[in-house]
Coordinates of C-alpha atoms and ligand atoms in Angstrom, one line a residue:
M1235 CA 124.5 69.5 97.8
E1236 CA 122.3 71.8 95.8
N1237 CA 123.8 70.6 92.5
L1238 CA 123.2 66.9 93.3
T1239 CA 119.5 67.4 94.0
D1240 CA 119.2 69.5 90.8
P1241 CA 120.2 67.7 87.7
T1242 CA 120.7 70.4 85.1
S1243 CA 119.9 67.8 82.4
E1244 CA 116.3 68.1 83.3
Q1245 CA 116.2 71.9 83.2
T1246 CA 115.3 72.3 79.5
T1247 CA 112.1 70.2 80.1
V1248 CA 110.9 72.2 83.1
L1249 CA 107.8 74.2 82.2
S1250 CA 108.2 77.7 83.4
N1251 CA 105.5 79.4 85.5
A1252 CA 104.9 81.7 82.6
E1253 CA 104.1 78.8 80.3
I1254 CA 101.7 77.3 82.7
A1255 CA 100.1 80.8 83.1
D1256 CA 99.7 81.1 79.4
R1257 CA 97.7 77.9 79.1
L1258 CA 95.5 78.7 82.1
A1259 CA 94.9 82.2 80.4
S1260 CA 94.1 80.5 77.1
L1261 CA 91.5 78.2 78.8
A1262 CA 89.9 81.2 80.4
Q1263 CA 89.6 82.7 77.0
M1264 CA 88.1 79.6 75.4
L1265 CA 85.6 79.2 78.4
S1266 CA 84.6 82.9 77.9
S1267 CA 83.9 82.3 74.2
Q1268 CA 81.6 79.4 75.4
K1269 CA 79.8 81.9 77.6
E1270 CA 80.9 79.8 80.7
N1271 CA 80.2 81.1 84.1
P1272 CA 82.1 84.5 84.3
Y1273 CA 83.2 83.7 87.9
K1274 CA 85.1 80.6 86.6
V1275 CA 86.7 82.6 83.8
K1276 CA 87.7 85.2 86.3
A1277 CA 89.3 82.5 88.6
Y1278 CA 91.4 81.0 85.8
R1279 CA 92.6 84.5 84.8
R1280 CA 93.4 85.5 88.4
A1281 CA 95.3 82.3 89.0
A1282 CA 97.3 82.9 85.7
A1283 CA 98.3 86.3 86.7
H1284 CA 99.3 85.2 90.3
I1285 CA 101.4 82.2 89.1
R1286 CA 103.5 84.5 86.7
N1287 CA 105.0 86.1 89.9
L1288 CA 105.8 83.1 92.0
P1289 CA 109.4 82.3 92.7
E1290 CA 108.8 78.6 93.3
S1291 CA 108.7 76.4 90.1
L1292 CA 105.2 75.0 90.0
D1293 CA 106.6 72.3 87.5
E1294 CA 109.1 71.0 90.3
M1295 CA 106.4 71.2 92.9
V1296 CA 104.1 69.0 90.9
R1297 CA 106.8 66.4 90.2
R1298 CA 107.7 66.5 94.1
E1299 CA 103.8 66.0 94.6
E1300 CA 103.6 69.1 96.8
D1301 CA 100.3 70.9 97.6
L1302 CA 99.6 73.8 95.1
T1303 CA 96.5 75.0 96.9
Q1304 CA 98.9 76.8 99.5
F1305 CA 99.0 79.7 97.0
V1306 CA 96.4 82.4 96.8
G1307 CA 93.9 81.9 94.0
I1308 CA 94.7 78.2 93.4
G1309 CA 91.8 75.9 94.5
A1310 CA 91.5 72.2 93.9
A1311 CA 90.2 72.6 90.3
I1312 CA 93.1 74.8 89.2
A1313 CA 95.7 72.8 91.0
S1314 CA 94.6 69.7 89.1
A1315 CA 94.7 71.6 85.8
I1316 CA 98.2 72.6 86.6
R1317 CA 99.2 69.0 87.2
E1318 CA 97.8 68.0 84.0
I1319 CA 99.7 70.8 82.2
V1320 CA 102.9 69.8 83.8
T1321 CA 102.5 66.0 83.2
T1322 CA 101.0 66.1 79.7
G1323 CA 102.2 69.5 78.5
T1324 CA 98.6 70.6 77.7
L1325 CA 95.1 70.4 78.9
T1326 CA 92.5 68.1 77.4
K1327 CA 89.9 70.6 78.1
L1328 CA 91.7 73.4 76.2
E1329 CA 92.4 71.1 73.4
R1330 CA 88.8 70.1 73.1
L1331 CA 87.4 73.6 73.4
R1332 CA 90.0 74.6 70.7
G1333 CA 89.0 71.7 68.5
E1334 CA 85.3 72.7 68.7
A1335 CA 85.8 76.3 68.1
S1336 CA 85.8 78.0 64.7
P1337 CA 89.4 78.6 63.3
A1338 CA 89.0 82.3 64.0
I1339 CA 88.3 81.7 67.6
A1340 CA 90.9 79.0 68.0
E1341 CA 93.4 81.4 66.6
L1342 CA 92.7 84.0 69.3
S1343 CA 94.1 81.6 72.1
G1344 CA 97.5 83.0 71.0
H1345 CA 96.3 86.3 72.4
P1346 CA 94.7 85.4 75.7
R1347 CA 93.8 88.9 76.6
L1348 CA 91.5 89.6 73.7
D1349 CA 87.8 89.0 74.4
P1350 CA 86.4 86.5 71.9
G1351 CA 83.0 88.0 71.8
R1352 CA 84.1 91.6 71.2
V1353 CA 86.6 90.4 68.5
M1354 CA 84.0 88.3 66.7
R1355 CA 81.8 91.5 66.6
V1356 CA 84.6 93.3 64.8
Y1357 CA 85.2 90.3 62.4
K1358 CA 81.6 90.2 61.3
K1359 CA 81.1 94.0 60.7
L1360 CA 84.6 94.5 59.0
N1361 CA 84.2 91.2 57.2
I1362 CA 87.6 89.8 58.2
N1363 CA 88.6 86.5 59.9
S1364 CA 92.2 86.6 61.1
V1365 CA 94.4 88.4 63.7
R1366 CA 96.6 89.7 60.8
E1367 CA 93.7 91.5 59.2
L1368 CA 92.6 92.8 62.7
R1369 CA 96.0 94.1 63.3
Q1370 CA 96.0 95.8 59.9
L1371 CA 92.6 97.6 60.5
M1372 CA 93.6 98.6 63.9
E1373 CA 96.8 100.2 62.8
S1374 CA 94.9 102.0 59.9
G1375 CA 92.4 103.4 62.4
Q1376 CA 89.4 101.6 60.9
V1377 CA 88.6 99.7 64.1
E1378 CA 88.5 103.0 66.1
R1379 CA 86.5 104.8 63.3
V1380 CA 83.7 102.0 63.3
F1381 CA 83.7 100.9 66.9
G1382 CA 85.1 103.9 68.9
N1383 CA 87.9 104.4 71.3
R1384 CA 87.3 101.8 73.9
M1385 CA 87.1 98.9 71.4
A1386 CA 90.3 100.1 69.7
Q1387 CA 91.9 100.3 73.2
H1388 CA 90.9 96.7 73.9
I1389 CA 92.2 95.3 70.6
R1390 CA 95.3 97.4 70.8
Q1391 CA 96.2 96.0 74.3
G1392 CA 95.1 92.4 73.5
L1393 CA 97.5 92.4 70.5
T1394 CA 100.4 94.2 72.3
E1395 CA 102.6 92.1 74.6
T1396 CA 102.4 93.7 78.1
H1397 CA 105.8 94.9 79.4
A1398 CA 104.3 96.9 82.2
M1399 CA 102.6 96.4 85.5
L1400 CA 100.7 98.4 88.1
L1401 CA 102.8 99.6 91.0
Y1402 CA 100.8 97.9 93.6
R1403 CA 101.1 94.5 91.8
A1404 CA 104.9 95.1 91.6
D1405 CA 104.9 95.5 95.5
D1406 CA 104.1 91.8 96.0
L1407 CA 106.6 90.7 93.2
C1408 CA 109.3 93.0 94.6
Q1409 CA 108.9 91.3 98.0
L1410 CA 109.1 87.8 96.6
I1411 CA 112.2 88.7 94.5
Q1412 CA 114.0 90.3 97.5
E1413 CA 113.2 87.2 99.7
Y1414 CA 114.6 84.9 96.8
L1415 CA 117.7 87.1 96.4
L1416 CA 118.4 86.7 100.1
S1417 CA 117.5 83.3 100.8
A1418 CA 118.1 81.4 97.5
C1419 CA 120.8 83.5 95.8
H1420 CA 122.5 84.2 99.2
V1421 CA 123.2 87.8 98.6
S1422 CA 124.1 89.6 101.8
R1423 CA 122.1 92.8 101.0
A1424 CA 119.3 93.5 98.3
E1425 CA 117.5 96.9 97.9
A1426 CA 115.0 97.8 95.4
A1427 CA 115.8 101.0 93.3
G1428 CA 114.6 102.3 90.0
D1429 CA 111.1 103.6 89.1
Y1430 CA 109.7 101.2 91.8
R1431 CA 111.5 103.0 94.5
R1432 CA 110.3 106.3 93.2
R1433 CA 106.8 105.0 93.3
V1434 CA 106.0 105.5 89.5
E1435 CA 102.5 104.2 89.0
V1436 CA 103.2 101.9 86.2
I1437 CA 106.5 99.8 86.3
E1438 CA 108.4 98.3 83.3
E1439 CA 111.5 97.1 85.1
L1440 CA 112.5 96.1 88.7
V1441 CA 116.0 97.1 89.7
F1442 CA 117.9 95.7 92.7
V1443 CA 121.2 96.8 94.0
I1444 CA 122.7 93.8 95.7
E1445 CA 125.9 92.9 97.6
T1446 CA 127.4 89.5 96.8
D1447 CA 130.9 87.9 96.6
D1448 CA 129.6 85.3 94.1
F1449 CA 127.6 87.0 91.2
P1450 CA 127.8 84.1 88.8
H1451 CA 126.0 82.0 91.4
V1452 CA 123.3 84.7 91.8
V1453 CA 122.8 84.8 88.0
E1454 CA 122.5 80.9 87.9
R1455 CA 119.9 80.9 90.7
M1456 CA 118.0 83.7 89.3
K1457 CA 117.6 81.9 86.0
R1458 CA 115.7 79.3 87.8
Y1459 CA 113.1 81.7 89.4
G1460 CA 109.7 80.4 88.8
G1461 CA 111.0 77.3 87.0
R1462 CA 112.9 79.4 84.3
T1463 CA 113.6 83.1 83.9
P1464 CA 115.6 83.8 80.7
L1465 CA 118.7 86.0 81.0
V1466 CA 118.6 88.7 78.5
G1467 CA 121.8 90.4 79.1
A1468 CA 124.9 90.5 81.5
G1469 CA 128.2 92.1 82.3
V1470 CA 130.5 91.4 85.2
D1471 CA 128.7 93.4 87.8
H1472 CA 125.1 93.5 86.3
A1473 CA 122.5 91.3 84.6
S1474 CA 119.0 91.6 83.2
F1475 CA 116.2 89.0 83.1
A1476 CA 112.8 88.8 81.5
L1477 CA 110.4 88.0 84.3
S1478 CA 107.4 85.8 83.7
S1479 CA 105.1 88.8 84.4
G1480 CA 106.3 90.7 81.4
I1481 CA 108.6 93.1 83.1
L1482 CA 112.4 93.1 83.3
L1483 CA 114.6 92.4 86.4
R1484 CA 117.9 94.2 86.6
L1485 CA 120.5 93.4 89.2
Q1486 CA 123.5 95.7 90.0
V1487 CA 126.3 94.5 92.1
A1488 CA 127.7 97.2 94.7
A1489 CA 130.0 97.0 97.6
D1490 CA 129.6 98.7 100.9
E1491 CA 131.9 101.5 99.8
D1492 CA 129.9 102.5 96.8
W1493 CA 126.4 101.5 98.0
G1494 CA 125.3 105.0 98.0
F1495 CA 126.5 105.8 94.4
Y1496 CA 124.7 102.7 93.1
M1497 CA 121.5 103.5 95.0
A1498 CA 121.3 106.9 93.7
T1499 CA 122.2 106.1 90.1
C1500 CA 120.0 103.0 89.9
T1501 CA 117.1 105.0 91.5
G1502 CA 117.3 107.8 88.9
S1503 CA 115.2 109.4 87.4
K1504 CA 117.5 110.3 84.4
A1505 CA 116.1 113.9 84.6
H1506 CA 117.0 114.0 88.4
L1507 CA 120.6 112.6 87.7
K1508 CA 121.2 115.2 85.0
K1509 CA 120.3 118.1 87.5
L1510 CA 122.2 116.5 90.2
V1511 CA 125.5 116.2 88.4
S1512 CA 125.2 119.7 87.3
V1513 CA 125.7 120.8 91.0
T1514 CA 128.1 117.8 92.1
E1515 CA 130.5 116.3 89.5
P1516 CA 130.3 114.1 86.5
L1517 CA 129.0 110.5 87.2
R1518 CA 132.4 108.9 86.7
D1519 CA 134.0 111.0 89.3
L1520 CA 131.0 110.3 91.7
K1521 CA 131.7 106.6 91.1
Q1522 CA 135.4 107.0 92.0
E1523 CA 134.4 108.6 95.3
G1524 CA 131.8 105.9 96.1
F1525 CA 129.7 107.0 99.1
T1526 CA 128.5 104.5 101.5
S1527 CA 125.0 106.0 101.6
E1528 CA 122.9 108.2 99.4
K1529 CA 122.5 110.6 102.4
S1530 CA 126.3 111.1 102.6
L1531 CA 126.3 111.7 98.8
Y1532 CA 123.8 114.5 99.1
R1533 CA 125.3 115.9 102.1
H1534 CA 128.8 116.0 100.6
F1535 CA 127.6 118.5 98.0
G1536 CA 125.8 120.7 100.5
L1537 CA 122.3 119.2 99.5
Q1538 CA 119.4 118.2 101.5
Y1539 CA 118.6 114.4 101.2
V1540 CA 115.9 114.2 98.4
E1541 CA 113.1 111.6 98.9
P1542 CA 113.0 109.1 95.9
E1543 CA 109.5 110.2 95.2
L1544 CA 110.7 113.7 94.4
R1545 CA 113.5 112.7 92.1
E1546 CA 111.8 113.6 88.8
G1547 CA 114.0 116.5 87.7
H1548 CA 111.4 119.4 88.5
D1549 CA 112.9 121.8 91.0
E1550 CA 114.0 119.3 93.7
V1551 CA 117.7 119.9 93.2
E1552 CA 117.6 123.6 93.4
R1553 CA 115.3 123.4 96.4
A1554 CA 117.7 120.8 98.1
E1555 CA 120.5 123.4 97.5
A1556 CA 118.5 126.1 99.1
G1557 CA 117.5 123.9 102.0
M1558 CA 113.8 124.3 100.9
L1559 CA 112.5 120.9 100.1
P1560 CA 108.9 120.3 101.1
G1561 CA 108.3 117.9 104.1
L1562 CA 106.1 115.4 102.3
V1563 CA 102.7 114.2 103.6
T1564 CA 102.7 110.8 105.4
A1565 CA 100.1 108.2 106.4
K1566 CA 99.9 109.6 110.0
D1567 CA 98.7 113.0 108.7
I1568 CA 95.5 111.4 107.4
R1569 CA 92.5 111.9 109.6
G1570 CA 89.8 110.5 107.7
E1571 CA 88.3 109.1 104.5
L1572 CA 86.2 111.1 102.0
H1573 CA 85.2 108.6 99.3
A1574 CA 83.8 105.3 100.3
H1575 CA 81.0 103.2 99.1
S1576 CA 78.7 101.0 101.1
L1577 CA 76.0 98.2 100.5
S1578 CA 73.7 101.2 99.5
S1579 CA 75.2 101.3 96.1
D1580 CA 78.0 98.9 94.8
G1581 CA 80.0 98.5 98.0
V1582 CA 80.1 95.1 99.7
D1583 CA 80.1 96.3 103.4
S1584 CA 77.4 98.0 105.5
I1585 CA 77.8 101.6 106.6
E1586 CA 78.4 100.4 110.2
D1587 CA 81.2 98.1 109.1
M1588 CA 82.8 100.9 106.9
A1589 CA 82.7 103.0 110.0
E1590 CA 84.2 100.4 112.2
A1591 CA 87.1 99.8 109.7
A1592 CA 87.7 103.6 109.7
R1593 CA 87.8 103.7 113.5
E1594 CA 90.3 100.8 113.6
R1595 CA 92.5 102.8 111.4
G1596 CA 92.4 105.6 113.9
Y1597 CA 90.3 107.9 111.7
E1598 CA 88.1 110.7 113.0
Y1599 CA 85.7 110.5 110.2
I1600 CA 84.5 108.7 107.1
G1601 CA 82.2 110.0 104.3
I1602 CA 79.8 107.6 102.8
T1603 CA 79.7 108.4 99.1
D1604 CA 77.3 106.0 97.4
H1605 CA 76.5 106.4 93.7
S1606 CA 73.7 108.8 92.7
Q1607 CA 70.4 107.8 91.0
S1608 CA 71.4 107.9 87.4
L1609 CA 74.2 105.4 87.7
K1610 CA 71.9 102.4 87.6
I1611 CA 74.6 99.8 86.7
A1612 CA 76.4 100.7 90.1
G1613 CA 73.2 100.5 92.2
G1614 CA 72.6 104.3 92.2
V1615 CA 70.6 105.5 95.2
S1616 CA 67.2 107.1 94.5
V1617 CA 66.2 110.4 96.0
D1618 CA 64.0 108.7 98.6
D1619 CA 66.6 106.2 99.6
L1620 CA 69.2 109.0 100.0
W1621 CA 66.9 110.9 102.3
Q1622 CA 66.5 107.7 104.4
Q1623 CA 70.2 107.1 104.4
I1624 CA 70.6 110.7 105.8
H1625 CA 68.4 110.1 108.6
Y1626 CA 69.9 106.8 109.3
I1627 CA 73.4 108.2 109.5
D1628 CA 72.1 110.9 111.9
K1629 CA 70.8 108.2 114.1
L1630 CA 74.1 106.1 113.9
N1631 CA 76.2 109.4 114.7
G1632 CA 74.0 109.8 117.8
K1633 CA 75.3 106.5 119.2
L1634 CA 78.8 106.6 118.0
R1635 CA 81.7 107.9 120.1
G1636 CA 85.0 109.2 118.6
L1637 CA 84.1 108.7 115.0
R1638 CA 81.8 110.7 112.7
I1639 CA 80.0 109.4 109.7
L1640 CA 79.7 112.1 107.1
K1641 CA 76.6 112.2 105.0
S1642 CA 77.7 112.3 101.4
S1643 CA 77.3 111.0 97.8
E1644 CA 79.2 110.5 94.7
V1645 CA 77.1 112.5 92.6
D1646 CA 77.2 112.0 88.9
I1647 CA 78.0 115.1 86.8
L1648 CA 75.3 114.7 83.9
A1649 CA 76.2 115.4 80.3
D1650 CA 75.2 119.1 80.6
G1651 CA 77.1 119.6 83.8
A1652 CA 74.1 119.4 86.0
L1653 CA 74.3 117.5 89.2
D1654 CA 72.4 114.2 89.6
Y1655 CA 70.2 115.3 92.7
P1656 CA 68.0 118.3 93.3
D1657 CA 69.7 121.1 95.4
D1658 CA 67.2 120.7 98.4
L1659 CA 68.7 117.2 98.9
L1660 CA 72.4 118.2 98.1
K1661 CA 71.9 120.8 100.8
E1662 CA 71.3 118.2 103.5
L1663 CA 74.7 116.4 102.7
D1664 CA 77.9 117.4 104.7
Y1665 CA 79.7 117.6 101.3
T1666 CA 79.7 115.9 97.9
V1667 CA 82.1 114.1 95.7
C1668 CA 81.1 114.8 92.0
S1669 CA 82.3 112.5 89.2
I1670 CA 81.9 111.8 85.6
H1671 CA 80.9 108.2 84.8
S1672 CA 79.4 108.6 81.3
R1673 CA 79.9 110.3 78.0
F1674 CA 83.7 110.1 78.1
A1675 CA 84.0 110.9 74.3
L1676 CA 82.6 114.5 74.3
D1677 CA 84.6 117.0 72.5
K1678 CA 87.4 118.6 74.6
K1679 CA 85.7 122.0 74.8
V1680 CA 82.3 120.6 75.7
Q1681 CA 83.9 118.3 78.4
T1682 CA 85.8 121.3 79.9
E1683 CA 82.6 123.4 80.0
R1684 CA 80.6 120.3 81.5
L1685 CA 83.1 120.3 84.4
R1686 CA 83.2 124.0 84.9
R1687 CA 79.6 124.3 84.9
A1688 CA 79.2 121.5 87.5
M1689 CA 81.6 123.4 89.8
D1690 CA 79.3 126.4 89.5
N1691 CA 76.7 124.5 91.7
R1692 CA 77.3 125.6 95.2
Y1693 CA 77.0 122.0 96.4
F1694 CA 79.9 120.8 94.4
N1695 CA 82.9 120.2 96.7
I1696 CA 85.4 117.5 95.4
L1697 CA 85.9 116.5 91.8
G1698 CA 86.2 112.6 91.9
H1699 CA 88.7 110.9 89.6
A1700 CA 89.2 113.9 87.6
T1701 CA 90.3 112.4 84.3
G1702 CA 88.6 109.0 84.3
R1703 CA 91.9 107.3 83.3
L1704 CA 92.4 103.6 83.9
L1705 CA 96.0 102.7 84.0
L1706 CA 97.0 100.1 81.3
K1707 CA 93.4 100.1 80.1
R1708 CA 92.3 103.4 78.9
P1709 CA 93.4 107.1 78.8
G1710 CA 91.4 109.7 80.5
Y1711 CA 88.7 111.8 78.7
E1712 CA 89.9 115.0 77.2
F1713 CA 89.5 118.4 78.8
D1714 CA 91.5 121.4 79.7
I1715 CA 92.9 120.7 83.1
E1716 CA 94.3 124.1 83.5
R1717 CA 90.9 125.8 83.0
V1718 CA 89.2 123.3 85.4
I1719 CA 91.9 123.9 88.0
D1720 CA 91.3 127.6 87.6
Q1721 CA 87.6 127.2 88.0
A1722 CA 88.1 125.0 91.2
R1723 CA 90.3 127.7 92.6
Q1724 CA 87.8 130.5 91.9
N1725 CA 84.8 128.5 93.2
G1726 CA 86.3 126.9 96.2
C1727 CA 86.1 123.4 94.9
F1728 CA 88.7 120.6 95.5
F1729 CA 90.3 117.6 93.8
E1730 CA 91.1 114.1 95.0
I1731 CA 93.9 111.7 94.3
N1732 CA 91.9 108.5 93.9
S1733 CA 94.0 105.8 95.4
S1734 CA 92.6 102.8 93.5
P1735 CA 95.7 101.3 92.0
D1736 CA 94.5 101.5 88.5
R1737 CA 93.2 105.1 88.7
L1738 CA 95.8 107.1 90.7
D1739 CA 93.8 110.1 89.3
L1740 CA 94.7 113.0 89.6
S1741 CA 98.2 111.9 88.4
A1742 CA 101.2 113.2 90.3
E1743 CA 101.7 115.8 87.5
N1744 CA 98.2 117.1 87.6
A1745 CA 98.2 117.1 91.5
R1746 CA 101.4 119.2 91.4
R1747 CA 99.6 121.7 89.1
A1748 CA 96.5 121.9 91.3
A1749 CA 98.6 122.3 94.5
A1750 CA 100.7 125.1 92.8
A1751 CA 97.4 126.9 91.9
G1752 CA 96.5 126.7 95.7
V1753 CA 93.8 124.1 95.4
M1754 CA 93.7 121.5 98.1
I1755 CA 93.5 117.7 97.3
A1756 CA 91.8 114.9 99.2
V1757 CA 93.7 111.6 99.2
S1758 CA 90.7 109.3 99.0
T1759 CA 90.5 105.4 98.5
D1760 CA 87.1 105.0 96.6
S1761 CA 86.8 101.9 98.9
H1762 CA 84.1 99.5 97.9
S1763 CA 85.0 97.3 100.9
M1764 CA 86.6 97.7 104.3
G1765 CA 89.9 96.3 103.3
E1766 CA 90.3 98.9 100.6
L1767 CA 90.7 101.6 103.2
D1768 CA 94.3 100.3 103.1
L1769 CA 94.8 101.5 99.6
V1770 CA 95.3 105.0 100.9
R1771 CA 99.0 104.2 100.7
C1772 CA 98.9 104.1 97.0
G1773 CA 97.4 107.6 96.9
L1774 CA 99.9 108.7 99.3
D1775 CA 102.7 107.6 97.1
Q1776 CA 101.4 109.8 94.3
A1777 CA 100.7 112.7 96.7
R1778 CA 104.4 112.6 97.6
R1779 CA 105.5 112.3 94.0
A1780 CA 103.5 115.5 93.5
G1781 CA 105.4 117.2 96.4
L1782 CA 102.2 117.6 98.5
Q1783 CA 102.7 118.5 102.2
K1784 CA 100.3 118.1 105.0
A1785 CA 98.9 121.6 104.3
N1786 CA 98.0 120.6 100.6
V1787 CA 95.8 117.5 101.8
L1788 CA 92.1 118.1 102.6
N1789 CA 91.8 115.0 104.8
S1790 CA 94.6 116.0 107.0
L1791 CA 92.2 118.5 108.5
P1792 CA 89.9 117.8 111.4
W1793 CA 86.1 117.7 110.6
N1794 CA 85.4 121.2 112.1
K1795 CA 87.8 122.8 109.7
L1796 CA 86.8 120.7 106.8
Q1797 CA 83.2 121.7 107.4
R1798 CA 83.9 125.4 106.9
L1799 CA 85.8 124.8 103.8
F1800 CA 82.9 122.7 102.3
R1801 CA 80.3 125.5 102.8
R1802 CA 80.4 127.7 99.8
Ligands
LIG360 ZN1 83.5 107.0 90.6
LIG361 ZN1 83.4 106.1 93.9

């Protein structure tokens, strides 16, 4: 049946979702070079990103005249653009804009992630006009010397093809692929393994262990995921594909008898497996024995089961041998939220709505941490307005039952390490989150002293997104993390794991260090809307990778205990 309705002769002419997405991304870039409405530009970019993940072939859907607006981010205008791309191979609007643009701008459409405005500034100042020259000057360090680190980052990313994706984006993709394996490829079992299962924050490859009695059929079907997904390598029991979203997909066939062996080896990490086989037996012998589950594998060698998040080759194998693995923190340990914005600064929901959302999650408290006065671009709250907000929250708390709104602020740490409000105001807050939002480029020593000095203020409680990193966008600013952890320990300050999927800051590695020094860590969302409170799961993933237990996590405490810790 299937083969009859799917003439393979047509397959080569089918546009893949990736090719459609590329054209939409190029259009977004051309529109942005024309200073078009930024929302429109964003809508095209977002649609392009979403389309790359879809299993359904948009090309085939257009030919079958199906409705494309059923997908998130595809409205009537974008649907009609996709129809035009499929039927004509291009977009009149894109071609017209390219024709009108200077040759230098038109050339950029091959690199849709480059911002034309910024690139033109570089071209003008360095007196060049091609991507080839841009690449040379970036590699020689000239772009960074003249324009600084952020511009160099932007250019580097725009010129490098992306082969990585944020973990939370991979969550959606992973689910779509699992469904496709089960329903379209007819595998009887499919489980995600690899970095994804260990909850590594940036993913370059998705790995699935699958059970099937017809692997060639699975490979054929997978080649048609999203219209076309190229096969990049295959053997009798495994295959790799280049997904449209830029990352790889690897399939490994396993049977019921050796499911445990394949789940363990496909989950990794390499460092973990190396330690594991030093107390078990070589991999080839393990393979002979098979094991129907991972649990039976670990048990066979007298080891506690090791949660995937802990399999990084630290000390987990030794601890599993000694029966001393930590009981990792879970979502139900979380009693409240300590970093959330409202309409008062750059959030989109009112304090009341944020409180209601916290109550719906079963929380006991939520701290409202709007930006402080200096952060003007994010609607920083003036001294007078914060006084008013304090009184307002007191009034709300008088009426609320079962939930407490905590009076707080995300206070900027100024260049010299001073906090952005006077002490007599800070004193009225229940606690503070203090963060760096400016002067990222300070010298390492100066930046370290800035943070240490800020912690000397007795109203400093939690250091917000400690390193300022943005995953896949920019590295954190430089400072001596050990010295800052030491200062936090001495002064009774705390860290957070910021759950924003592109921050996850502290990293698991730094959170592990802080916890080892005895410093407690808040798992916070930095929510700017009610829905973002759910992102706590992303922070919990990292907390678990850091080996944190409930006792390490600040917001697992009830407010009365927390209150004592915040008073220095
Ligand atoms: Zn912040
Ligand atoms: Zn914030």
